[in-house]
Amino acid sequence: DTEVTQTPKHLVMGMTNKKSLKCEQHMGHRAMYWYKQKAKKPPELMFVYSYEKLSINESVPSRFSPECPNSSLLNLHLHALQPEDSALYLCASSQAMEGREKLFFGSGTQLSVL
Amino acid sequence: GNSVTQMEGPVTLSEEAFLTINCTYTATGYPSLFWYVQYPGEGLQLLLKATKADDKGSNKGFEATYRKETTSFHLEKGSVQVSDSAVYFCAFLAGGTSYGKLTFGQGTILTVHP
């Protein structure tokens, strides 16, 4: 199994809503990542978890709250988002953050904030 | 700082034409180099990788060679197909304080016509 699974595939939410994005991998990877991608741009790193602990936060606004309940799961909790937060949110995993091995990406959640 | 300079697109080719997408990088140490491909409405898929100088990554007819002396990792394919139409991202993982941070180029949009 070399998949990173993300749910939901599409999400529409209002600015007062609370929602969560979910990500799962069963490759035994110990590093998991959240990226944000705007149309026609490269992905931008948001958060990195290493061994279930938050290792990197790229100065992301607090309306985005990551959580890593266990080594296979990664969540991104969303609250009071702005329309400019509309984007494709990609989850990824790799063997370890300290290595230089490839990242496996999920197919993403396309988020629209109204 | 770390950066990737990627050939600007869009690139439009006829089927069976030769493809080159240039990529050069600036990084500390000896990064691992990657090409990712993103088909419309999907996440990123790893196309190929190289982890040390003179390594050649190859997959699905695509090739790229890790050239340390020119800090380049150009993507080539001898005969493109319509199904190769996608966005191609050159990227690298460096070490040190950049652990866990995949640096992307801006992406090159490829369109192949029948």
JSON list of C-alpha atoms in Angstrom, two decimals:
[
{"chain": "A", "resi": 1, "resn": "ASP", "atom": "CA", "xyz": [0.00, 0.00, 0.00]},
{"chain": "A", "resi": 2, "resn": "THR", "atom": "CA", "xyz": [1.71, 3.18, -1.22]},
{"chain": "A", "resi": 3, "resn": "GLU", "atom": "CA", "xyz": [-1.24, 5.50, -0.88]},
{"chain": "A", "resi": 4, "resn": "VAL", "atom": "CA", "xyz": [-1.98, 8.61, 1.05]},
{"chain": "A", "resi": 5, "resn": "THR", "atom": "CA", "xyz": [-5.74, 8.94, 1.38]},
{"chain": "A", "resi": 6, "resn": "GLN", "atom": "CA", "xyz": [-7.42, 12.29, 1.93]},
{"chain": "A", "resi": 7, "resn": "THR", "atom": "CA", "xyz": [-11.04, 13.02, 2.74]},
{"chain": "A", "resi": 8, "resn": "PRO", "atom": "CA", "xyz": [-13.16, 14.76, 1.73]},
{"chain": "A", "resi": 9, "resn": "LYS", "atom": "CA", "xyz": [-12.18, 15.41, -1.89]},
{"chain": "A", "resi": 10, "resn": "HIS", "atom": "CA", "xyz": [-14.20, 18.61, -2.02]},
{"chain": "A", "resi": 11, "resn": "LEU", "atom": "CA", "xyz": [-15.38, 20.89, 0.78]},
{"chain": "A", "resi": 12, "resn": "VAL", "atom": "CA", "xyz": [-17.42, 24.08, 0.74]},
{"chain": "A", "resi": 13, "resn": "MET", "atom": "CA", "xyz": [-17.68, 26.00, 3.98]},
{"chain": "A", "resi": 14, "resn": "GLY", "atom": "CA", "xyz": [-18.79, 29.36, 5.26]},
{"chain": "A", "resi": 15, "resn": "MET", "atom": "CA", "xyz": [-16.56, 31.70, 7.18]},
{"chain": "A", "resi": 16, "resn": "THR", "atom": "CA", "xyz": [-18.20, 30.78, 10.50]},
{"chain": "A", "resi": 17, "resn": "ASN", "atom": "CA", "xyz": [-18.07, 27.03, 10.01]},
{"chain": "A", "resi": 18, "resn": "LYS", "atom": "CA", "xyz": [-15.76, 24.51, 11.66]},
{"chain": "A", "resi": 19, "resn": "LYS", "atom": "CA", "xyz": [-14.61, 21.61, 9.54]},
{"chain": "A", "resi": 20, "resn": "SER", "atom": "CA", "xyz": [-11.77, 19.08, 9.44]},
{"chain": "A", "resi": 21, "resn": "LEU", "atom": "CA", "xyz": [-9.65, 17.57, 6.72]},
{"chain": "A", "resi": 22, "resn": "LYS", "atom": "CA", "xyz": [-8.40, 14.04, 7.20]},
{"chain": "A", "resi": 23, "resn": "CYS", "atom": "CA", "xyz": [-5.35, 12.20, 5.93]},
{"chain": "A", "resi": 24, "resn": "GLU", "atom": "CA", "xyz": [-4.30, 8.58, 6.37]},
{"chain": "A", "resi": 25, "resn": "GLN", "atom": "CA", "xyz": [-1.30, 6.46, 5.35]},
{"chain": "A", "resi": 26, "resn": "HIS", "atom": "CA", "xyz": [-0.35, 2.88, 6.11]},
{"chain": "A", "resi": 27, "resn": "MET", "atom": "CA", "xyz": [3.21, 2.85, 4.84]},
{"chain": "A", "resi": 28, "resn": "GLY", "atom": "CA", "xyz": [4.77, 3.13, 8.29]},
{"chain": "A", "resi": 29, "resn": "HIS", "atom": "CA", "xyz": [5.97, 6.63, 7.51]},
{"chain": "A", "resi": 30, "resn": "ARG", "atom": "CA", "xyz": [6.92, 8.74, 10.53]},
{"chain": "A", "resi": 31, "resn": "ALA", "atom": "CA", "xyz": [6.74, 12.16, 8.89]},
{"chain": "A", "resi": 32, "resn": "MET", "atom": "CA", "xyz": [3.48, 13.72, 7.70]},
{"chain": "A", "resi": 33, "resn": "TYR", "atom": "CA", "xyz": [2.93, 17.05, 6.03]},
{"chain": "A", "resi": 34, "resn": "TRP", "atom": "CA", "xyz": [0.23, 19.57, 5.15]},
{"chain": "A", "resi": 35, "resn": "TYR", "atom": "CA", "xyz": [0.68, 21.70, 2.04]},
{"chain": "A", "resi": 36, "resn": "LYS", "atom": "CA", "xyz": [-1.52, 24.42, 0.56]},
{"chain": "A", "resi": 37, "resn": "GLN", "atom": "CA", "xyz": [-1.66, 24.88, -3.19]},
{"chain": "A", "resi": 38, "resn": "LYS", "atom": "CA", "xyz": [-3.25, 27.77, -5.04]},
{"chain": "A", "resi": 39, "resn": "ALA", "atom": "CA", "xyz": [-4.17, 27.36, -8.69]},
{"chain": "A", "resi": 40, "resn": "LYS", "atom": "CA", "xyz": [-1.22, 27.31, -11.08]},
{"chain": "A", "resi": 41, "resn": "LYS", "atom": "CA", "xyz": [1.28, 27.62, -8.19]},
{"chain": "A", "resi": 42, "resn": "PRO", "atom": "CA", "xyz": [3.58, 25.15, -6.46]},
{"chain": "A", "resi": 43, "resn": "PRO", "atom": "CA", "xyz": [2.53, 23.70, -3.09]},
{"chain": "A", "resi": 44, "resn": "GLU", "atom": "CA", "xyz": [3.49, 25.69, 0.00]},
{"chain": "A", "resi": 45, "resn": "LEU", "atom": "CA", "xyz": [4.46, 23.90, 3.20]},
{"chain": "A", "resi": 46, "resn": "MET", "atom": "CA", "xyz": [2.21, 24.53, 6.20]},
{"chain": "A", "resi": 47, "resn": "PHE", "atom": "CA", "xyz": [3.06, 21.95, 8.87]},
{"chain": "A", "resi": 48, "resn": "VAL", "atom": "CA", "xyz": [5.33, 18.95, 9.42]},
{"chain": "A", "resi": 49, "resn": "TYR", "atom": "CA", "xyz": [4.79, 16.25, 12.01]},
{"chain": "A", "resi": 50, "resn": "SER", "atom": "CA", "xyz": [7.67, 13.98, 12.91]},
{"chain": "A", "resi": 51, "resn": "TYR", "atom": "CA", "xyz": [6.98, 10.96, 15.11]},
{"chain": "A", "resi": 52, "resn": "GLU", "atom": "CA", "xyz": [3.56, 12.44, 15.91]},
{"chain": "A", "resi": 53, "resn": "LYS", "atom": "CA", "xyz": [5.00, 15.70, 17.19]},
{"chain": "A", "resi": 54, "resn": "LEU", "atom": "CA", "xyz": [4.70, 19.04, 15.44]},
{"chain": "A", "resi": 55, "resn": "SER", "atom": "CA", "xyz": [8.17, 19.88, 14.13]},
{"chain": "A", "resi": 56, "resn": "ILE", "atom": "CA", "xyz": [7.55, 22.67, 11.64]},
{"chain": "A", "resi": 57, "resn": "ASN", "atom": "CA", "xyz": [4.88, 25.37, 11.54]},
{"chain": "A", "resi": 58, "resn": "GLU", "atom": "CA", "xyz": [5.50, 27.75, 8.68]},
{"chain": "A", "resi": 59, "resn": "SER", "atom": "CA", "xyz": [3.85, 30.69, 10.46]},
{"chain": "A", "resi": 60, "resn": "VAL", "atom": "CA", "xyz": [0.40, 29.47, 9.55]},
{"chain": "A", "resi": 61, "resn": "PRO", "atom": "CA", "xyz": [-2.57, 31.48, 10.97]},
{"chain": "A", "resi": 62, "resn": "SER", "atom": "CA", "xyz": [-4.20, 29.93, 14.03]},
{"chain": "A", "resi": 63, "resn": "ARG", "atom": "CA", "xyz": [-7.46, 29.38, 12.16]},
{"chain": "A", "resi": 64, "resn": "PHE", "atom": "CA", "xyz": [-5.65, 26.28, 10.83]},
{"chain": "A", "resi": 65, "resn": "SER", "atom": "CA", "xyz": [-5.03, 23.74, 13.60]},
{"chain": "A", "resi": 66, "resn": "PRO", "atom": "CA", "xyz": [-3.20, 20.49, 12.82]},
{"chain": "A", "resi": 67, "resn": "GLU", "atom": "CA", "xyz": [-3.49, 17.31, 14.84]},
{"chain": "A", "resi": 68, "resn": "CYS", "atom": "CA", "xyz": [-1.71, 13.96, 14.61]},
{"chain": "A", "resi": 69, "resn": "PRO", "atom": "CA", "xyz": [-3.71, 11.42, 16.67]},
{"chain": "A", "resi": 70, "resn": "ASN", "atom": "CA", "xyz": [-1.40, 8.54, 15.76]},
{"chain": "A", "resi": 71, "resn": "SER", "atom": "CA", "xyz": [1.35, 7.64, 13.32]},
{"chain": "A", "resi": 72, "resn": "SER", "atom": "CA", "xyz": [-1.11, 6.88, 10.52]},
{"chain": "A", "resi": 73, "resn": "LEU", "atom": "CA", "xyz": [-3.48, 9.81, 10.80]},
{"chain": "A", "resi": 74, "resn": "LEU", "atom": "CA", "xyz": [-3.21, 13.53, 10.28]},
{"chain": "A", "resi": 75, "resn": "ASN", "atom": "CA", "xyz": [-6.01, 16.05, 10.61]},
{"chain": "A", "resi": 76, "resn": "LEU", "atom": "CA", "xyz": [-6.32, 19.72, 9.78]},
{"chain": "A", "resi": 77, "resn": "HIS", "atom": "CA", "xyz": [-9.01, 21.55, 11.73]},
{"chain": "A", "resi": 78, "resn": "LEU", "atom": "CA", "xyz": [-10.44, 24.64, 10.10]},
{"chain": "A", "resi": 79, "resn": "HIS", "atom": "CA", "xyz": [-12.25, 27.48, 11.85]},
{"chain": "A", "resi": 80, "resn": "ALA", "atom": "CA", "xyz": [-13.23, 31.01, 10.84]},
{"chain": "A", "resi": 81, "resn": "LEU", "atom": "CA", "xyz": [-11.52, 30.76, 7.48]},
{"chain": "A", "resi": 82, "resn": "GLN", "atom": "CA", "xyz": [-11.36, 33.55, 4.95]},
{"chain": "A", "resi": 83, "resn": "PRO", "atom": "CA", "xyz": [-12.20, 33.37, 1.23]},
{"chain": "A", "resi": 84, "resn": "GLU", "atom": "CA", "xyz": [-8.49, 33.67, 0.41]},
{"chain": "A", "resi": 85, "resn": "ASP", "atom": "CA", "xyz": [-7.97, 30.33, 2.17]},
{"chain": "A", "resi": 86, "resn": "SER", "atom": "CA", "xyz": [-9.72, 28.62, -0.73]},
{"chain": "A", "resi": 87, "resn": "ALA", "atom": "CA", "xyz": [-7.15, 26.26, -2.22]},
{"chain": "A", "resi": 88, "resn": "LEU", "atom": "CA", "xyz": [-6.17, 22.63, -2.72]},
{"chain": "A", "resi": 89, "resn": "TYR", "atom": "CA", "xyz": [-4.89, 21.17, 0.56]},
{"chain": "A", "resi": 90, "resn": "LEU", "atom": "CA", "xyz": [-2.44, 18.35, 0.11]},
{"chain": "A", "resi": 91, "resn": "CYS", "atom": "CA", "xyz": [-1.28, 15.84, 2.66]},
{"chain": "A", "resi": 92, "resn": "ALA", "atom": "CA", "xyz": [2.00, 14.00, 2.23]},
{"chain": "A", "resi": 93, "resn": "SER", "atom": "CA", "xyz": [4.12, 11.47, 4.08]},
{"chain": "A", "resi": 94, "resn": "SER", "atom": "CA", "xyz": [7.71, 10.23, 4.02]},
{"chain": "A", "resi": 95, "resn": "GLN", "atom": "CA", "xyz": [9.87, 7.72, 5.88]},
{"chain": "A", "resi": 96, "resn": "ALA", "atom": "CA", "xyz": [11.29, 10.37, 8.17]},
{"chain": "A", "resi": 97, "resn": "MET", "atom": "CA", "xyz": [11.64, 14.13, 8.19]},
{"chain": "A", "resi": 98, "resn": "GLU", "atom": "CA", "xyz": [15.41, 13.93, 8.61]},
{"chain": "A", "resi": 99, "resn": "GLY", "atom": "CA", "xyz": [15.90, 11.81, 5.52]},
{"chain": "A", "resi": 100, "resn": "ARG", "atom": "CA", "xyz": [15.90, 12.90, 1.92]},
{"chain": "A", "resi": 101, "resn": "GLU", "atom": "CA", "xyz": [13.48, 10.28, 0.74]},
{"chain": "A", "resi": 102, "resn": "LYS", "atom": "CA", "xyz": [10.59, 11.09, -1.54]},
{"chain": "A", "resi": 103, "resn": "LEU", "atom": "CA", "xyz": [7.30, 12.41, -0.26]},
{"chain": "A", "resi": 104, "resn": "PHE", "atom": "CA", "xyz": [4.11, 10.60, -1.19]},
{"chain": "A", "resi": 105, "resn": "PHE", "atom": "CA", "xyz": [1.20, 12.97, -1.79]},
{"chain": "A", "resi": 106, "resn": "GLY", "atom": "CA", "xyz": [-2.50, 12.43, -1.47]},
{"chain": "A", "resi": 107, "resn": "SER", "atom": "CA", "xyz": [-4.94, 13.64, -4.11]},
{"chain": "A", "resi": 108, "resn": "GLY", "atom": "CA", "xyz": [-5.93, 16.60, -2.00]},
{"chain": "A", "resi": 109, "resn": "THR", "atom": "CA", "xyz": [-9.02, 18.33, -0.66]},
{"chain": "A", "resi": 110, "resn": "GLN", "atom": "CA", "xyz": [-10.31, 21.18, -2.82]},
{"chain": "A", "resi": 111, "resn": "LEU", "atom": "CA", "xyz": [-11.58, 23.74, -0.32]},
{"chain": "A", "resi": 112, "resn": "SER", "atom": "CA", "xyz": [-13.88, 26.64, -1.14]},
{"chain": "A", "resi": 113, "resn": "VAL", "atom": "CA", "xyz": [-14.61, 29.24, 1.53]},
{"chain": "A", "resi": 114, "resn": "LEU", "atom": "CA", "xyz": [-17.69, 31.36, 0.89]},
{"chain": "B", "resi": 1, "resn": "GLY", "atom": "CA", "xyz": [18.81, 30.44, 0.27]},
{"chain": "B", "resi": 2, "resn": "ASN", "atom": "CA", "xyz": [17.39, 27.31, -1.30]},
{"chain": "B", "resi": 3, "resn": "SER", "atom": "CA", "xyz": [15.60, 27.77, -4.60]},
{"chain": "B", "resi": 4, "resn": "VAL", "atom": "CA", "xyz": [14.62, 26.06, -7.85]},
{"chain": "B", "resi": 5, "resn": "THR", "atom": "CA", "xyz": [14.52, 27.79, -11.20]},
{"chain": "B", "resi": 6, "resn": "GLN", "atom": "CA", "xyz": [12.35, 25.97, -13.63]},
{"chain": "B", "resi": 7, "resn": "MET", "atom": "CA", "xyz": [11.70, 26.60, -17.30]},
{"chain": "B", "resi": 8, "resn": "GLU", "atom": "CA", "xyz": [8.68, 28.80, -17.69]},
{"chain": "B", "resi": 9, "resn": "GLY", "atom": "CA", "xyz": [5.75, 27.52, -19.63]},
{"chain": "B", "resi": 10, "resn": "PRO", "atom": "CA", "xyz": [3.38, 26.84, -20.93]},
{"chain": "B", "resi": 11, "resn": "VAL", "atom": "CA", "xyz": [4.99, 24.35, -23.28]},
{"chain": "B", "resi": 12, "resn": "THR", "atom": "CA", "xyz": [2.89, 23.15, -26.20]},
{"chain": "B", "resi": 13, "resn": "LEU", "atom": "CA", "xyz": [4.04, 20.19, -28.30]},
{"chain": "B", "resi": 14, "resn": "SER", "atom": "CA", "xyz": [2.69, 17.84, -30.90]},
{"chain": "B", "resi": 15, "resn": "GLU", "atom": "CA", "xyz": [2.43, 14.15, -30.10]},
{"chain": "B", "resi": 16, "resn": "GLU", "atom": "CA", "xyz": [5.73, 12.28, -30.53]},
{"chain": "B", "resi": 17, "resn": "ALA", "atom": "CA", "xyz": [7.80, 15.47, -30.17]},
{"chain": "B", "resi": 18, "resn": "PHE", "atom": "CA", "xyz": [10.88, 15.63, -27.94]},
{"chain": "B", "resi": 19, "resn": "LEU", "atom": "CA", "xyz": [10.45, 17.26, -24.55]},
{"chain": "B", "resi": 20, "resn": "THR", "atom": "CA", "xyz": [12.96, 19.11, -22.40]},
{"chain": "B", "resi": 21, "resn": "ILE", "atom": "CA", "xyz": [12.04, 21.04, -19.27]},
{"chain": "B", "resi": 22, "resn": "ASN", "atom": "CA", "xyz": [15.02, 22.78, -17.70]},
{"chain": "B", "resi": 23, "resn": "CYS", "atom": "CA", "xyz": [15.57, 22.87, -13.97]},
{"chain": "B", "resi": 24, "resn": "THR", "atom": "CA", "xyz": [18.44, 24.34, -11.96]},
{"chain": "B", "resi": 25, "resn": "TYR", "atom": "CA", "xyz": [18.72, 24.53, -8.21]},
{"chain": "B", "resi": 26, "resn": "THR", "atom": "CA", "xyz": [20.51, 26.39, -5.43]},
{"chain": "B", "resi": 27, "resn": "ALA", "atom": "CA", "xyz": [20.92, 24.35, -2.27]},
{"chain": "B", "resi": 28, "resn": "THR", "atom": "CA", "xyz": [23.29, 23.71, 0.59]},
{"chain": "B", "resi": 29, "resn": "GLY", "atom": "CA", "xyz": [24.98, 20.36, 0.70]},
{"chain": "B", "resi": 30, "resn": "TYR", "atom": "CA", "xyz": [23.85, 17.48, -1.48]},
{"chain": "B", "resi": 31, "resn": "PRO", "atom": "CA", "xyz": [20.10, 17.51, -1.96]},
{"chain": "B", "resi": 32, "resn": "SER", "atom": "CA", "xyz": [17.88, 14.77, -3.29]},
{"chain": "B", "resi": 33, "resn": "LEU", "atom": "CA", "xyz": [16.22, 15.85, -6.53]},
{"chain": "B", "resi": 34, "resn": "PHE", "atom": "CA", "xyz": [12.71, 15.03, -7.77]},
{"chain": "B", "resi": 35, "resn": "TRP", "atom": "CA", "xyz": [10.30, 15.60, -10.59]},
{"chain": "B", "resi": 36, "resn": "TYR", "atom": "CA", "xyz": [6.64, 15.54, -9.62]},
{"chain": "B", "resi": 37, "resn": "VAL", "atom": "CA", "xyz": [3.72, 15.58, -12.05]},
{"chain": "B", "resi": 38, "resn": "GLN", "atom": "CA", "xyz": [0.23, 16.90, -11.37]},
{"chain": "B", "resi": 39, "resn": "TYR", "atom": "CA", "xyz": [-2.63, 15.94, -13.66]},
{"chain": "B", "resi": 40, "resn": "PRO", "atom": "CA", "xyz": [-5.73, 18.18, -13.72]},
{"chain": "B", "resi": 41, "resn": "GLY", "atom": "CA", "xyz": [-7.74, 17.95, -10.51]},
{"chain": "B", "resi": 42, "resn": "GLU", "atom": "CA", "xyz": [-5.28, 15.61, -8.81]},
{"chain": "B", "resi": 43, "resn": "GLY", "atom": "CA", "xyz": [-2.49, 15.64, -6.28]},
{"chain": "B", "resi": 44, "resn": "LEU", "atom": "CA", "xyz": [1.22, 15.32, -6.99]},
{"chain": "B", "resi": 45, "resn": "GLN", "atom": "CA", "xyz": [2.72, 12.09, -8.21]},
{"chain": "B", "resi": 46, "resn": "LEU", "atom": "CA", "xyz": [6.42, 11.36, -8.02]},
{"chain": "B", "resi": 47, "resn": "LEU", "atom": "CA", "xyz": [7.69, 10.93, -11.57]},
{"chain": "B", "resi": 48, "resn": "LEU", "atom": "CA", "xyz": [11.36, 10.25, -10.86]},
{"chain": "B", "resi": 49, "resn": "LYS", "atom": "CA", "xyz": [14.14, 10.98, -8.42]},
{"chain": "B", "resi": 50, "resn": "ALA", "atom": "CA", "xyz": [17.93, 11.07, -8.03]},
{"chain": "B", "resi": 51, "resn": "THR", "atom": "CA", "xyz": [19.81, 11.14, -4.77]},
{"chain": "B", "resi": 52, "resn": "LYS", "atom": "CA", "xyz": [23.44, 11.71, -5.75]},
{"chain": "B", "resi": 53, "resn": "ALA", "atom": "CA", "xyz": [25.59, 13.20, -8.47]},
{"chain": "B", "resi": 54, "resn": "ASP", "atom": "CA", "xyz": [25.40, 11.50, -11.88]},
{"chain": "B", "resi": 55, "resn": "ASP", "atom": "CA", "xyz": [22.37, 9.43, -10.86]},
{"chain": "B", "resi": 56, "resn": "LYS", "atom": "CA", "xyz": [19.81, 9.12, -13.62]},
{"chain": "B", "resi": 57, "resn": "GLY", "atom": "CA", "xyz": [16.16, 8.86, -12.64]},
{"chain": "B", "resi": 58, "resn": "SER", "atom": "CA", "xyz": [13.78, 7.36, -15.15]},
{"chain": "B", "resi": 59, "resn": "ASN", "atom": "CA", "xyz": [10.12, 6.42, -15.33]},
{"chain": "B", "resi": 60, "resn": "LYS", "atom": "CA", "xyz": [7.45, 6.11, -18.06]},
{"chain": "B", "resi": 61, "resn": "GLY", "atom": "CA", "xyz": [9.94, 7.23, -20.73]},
{"chain": "B", "resi": 62, "resn": "PHE", "atom": "CA", "xyz": [10.98, 10.34, -18.78]},
{"chain": "B", "resi": 63, "resn": "GLU", "atom": "CA", "xyz": [14.60, 10.79, -17.70]},
{"chain": "B", "resi": 64, "resn": "ALA", "atom": "CA", "xyz": [16.62, 13.30, -15.70]},
{"chain": "B", "resi": 65, "resn": "THR", "atom": "CA", "xyz": [20.29, 13.24, -14.64]},
{"chain": "B", "resi": 66, "resn": "TYR", "atom": "CA", "xyz": [21.63, 14.80, -11.43]},
{"chain": "B", "resi": 67, "resn": "ARG", "atom": "CA", "xyz": [24.37, 17.19, -12.64]},
{"chain": "B", "resi": 68, "resn": "LYS", "atom": "CA", "xyz": [26.21, 18.54, -9.63]},
{"chain": "B", "resi": 69, "resn": "GLU", "atom": "CA", "xyz": [28.67, 20.61, -11.67]},
{"chain": "B", "resi": 70, "resn": "THR", "atom": "CA", "xyz": [25.85, 22.59, -13.29]},
{"chain": "B", "resi": 71, "resn": "THR", "atom": "CA", "xyz": [23.36, 22.16, -10.41]},
{"chain": "B", "resi": 72, "resn": "SER", "atom": "CA", "xyz": [20.78, 20.98, -12.91]},
{"chain": "B", "resi": 73, "resn": "PHE", "atom": "CA", "xyz": [18.17, 18.23, -13.22]},
{"chain": "B", "resi": 74, "resn": "HIS", "atom": "CA", "xyz": [16.58, 18.68, -16.65]},
{"chain": "B", "resi": 75, "resn": "LEU", "atom": "CA", "xyz": [13.59, 16.52, -17.55]},
{"chain": "B", "resi": 76, "resn": "GLU", "atom": "CA", "xyz": [13.51, 14.84, -20.97]},
{"chain": "B", "resi": 77, "resn": "LYS", "atom": "CA", "xyz": [11.26, 12.52, -22.92]},
{"chain": "B", "resi": 78, "resn": "GLY", "atom": "CA", "xyz": [11.92, 11.33, -26.43]},
{"chain": "B", "resi": 79, "resn": "SER", "atom": "CA", "xyz": [8.33, 11.09, -27.63]},
{"chain": "B", "resi": 80, "resn": "VAL", "atom": "CA", "xyz": [5.50, 12.73, -25.72]},
{"chain": "B", "resi": 81, "resn": "GLN", "atom": "CA", "xyz": [1.89, 11.58, -25.72]},
{"chain": "B", "resi": 82, "resn": "VAL", "atom": "CA", "xyz": [-1.36, 13.46, -25.23]},
{"chain": "B", "resi": 83, "resn": "SER", "atom": "CA", "xyz": [-1.67, 11.75, -21.85]},
{"chain": "B", "resi": 84, "resn": "ASP", "atom": "CA", "xyz": [1.53, 13.50, -20.71]},
{"chain": "B", "resi": 85, "resn": "SER", "atom": "CA", "xyz": [-0.33, 16.82, -20.60]},
{"chain": "B", "resi": 86, "resn": "ALA", "atom": "CA", "xyz": [0.05, 17.99, -17.00]},
{"chain": "B", "resi": 87, "resn": "VAL", "atom": "CA", "xyz": [1.99, 20.36, -14.75]},
{"chain": "B", "resi": 88, "resn": "TYR", "atom": "CA", "xyz": [5.56, 19.30, -13.97]},
{"chain": "B", "resi": 89, "resn": "PHE", "atom": "CA", "xyz": [7.35, 20.42, -10.81]},
{"chain": "B", "resi": 90, "resn": "CYS", "atom": "CA", "xyz": [11.07, 20.16, -10.17]},
{"chain": "B", "resi": 91, "resn": "ALA", "atom": "CA", "xyz": [11.86, 19.92, -6.45]},
{"chain": "B", "resi": 92, "resn": "PHE", "atom": "CA", "xyz": [14.56, 19.02, -3.94]},
{"chain": "B", "resi": 93, "resn": "LEU", "atom": "CA", "xyz": [15.05, 18.02, -0.32]},
{"chain": "B", "resi": 94, "resn": "ALA", "atom": "CA", "xyz": [18.14, 19.40, 1.36]},
{"chain": "B", "resi": 95, "resn": "GLY", "atom": "CA", "xyz": [19.50, 18.68, 4.80]},
{"chain": "B", "resi": 96, "resn": "GLY", "atom": "CA", "xyz": [20.52, 20.73, 7.77]},
{"chain": "B", "resi": 97, "resn": "THR", "atom": "CA", "xyz": [18.00, 23.38, 8.77]},
{"chain": "B", "resi": 98, "resn": "SER", "atom": "CA", "xyz": [15.97, 22.53, 5.66]},
{"chain": "B", "resi": 99, "resn": "TYR", "atom": "CA", "xyz": [15.01, 19.06, 6.83]},
{"chain": "B", "resi": 100, "resn": "GLY", "atom": "CA", "xyz": [11.45, 18.26, 5.90]},
{"chain": "B", "resi": 101, "resn": "LYS", "atom": "CA", "xyz": [11.10, 21.22, 3.52]},
{"chain": "B", "resi": 102, "resn": "LEU", "atom": "CA", "xyz": [10.57, 20.24, -0.07]},
{"chain": "B", "resi": 103, "resn": "THR", "atom": "CA", "xyz": [11.57, 23.20, -2.28]},
{"chain": "B", "resi": 104, "resn": "PHE", "atom": "CA", "xyz": [9.57, 23.44, -5.51]},
{"chain": "B", "resi": 105, "resn": "GLY", "atom": "CA", "xyz": [10.06, 25.22, -8.78]},
{"chain": "B", "resi": 106, "resn": "GLN", "atom": "CA", "xyz": [7.18, 27.24, -10.16]},
{"chain": "B", "resi": 107, "resn": "GLY", "atom": "CA", "xyz": [5.90, 24.42, -12.33]},
{"chain": "B", "resi": 108, "resn": "THR", "atom": "CA", "xyz": [5.74, 24.00, -16.09]},
{"chain": "B", "resi": 109, "resn": "ILE", "atom": "CA", "xyz": [2.42, 23.43, -17.82]},
{"chain": "B", "resi": 110, "resn": "LEU", "atom": "CA", "xyz": [2.78, 20.94, -20.68]},
{"chain": "B", "resi": 111, "resn": "THR", "atom": "CA", "xyz": [0.08, 20.55, -23.32]},
{"chain": "B", "resi": 112, "resn": "VAL", "atom": "CA", "xyz": [0.46, 17.86, -25.98]},
{"chain": "B", "resi": 113, "resn": "HIS", "atom": "CA", "xyz": [-1.76, 17.99, -29.05]},
{"chain": "B", "resi": 114, "resn": "PRO", "atom": "CA", "xyz": [-2.64, 14.98, -31.22]}
]
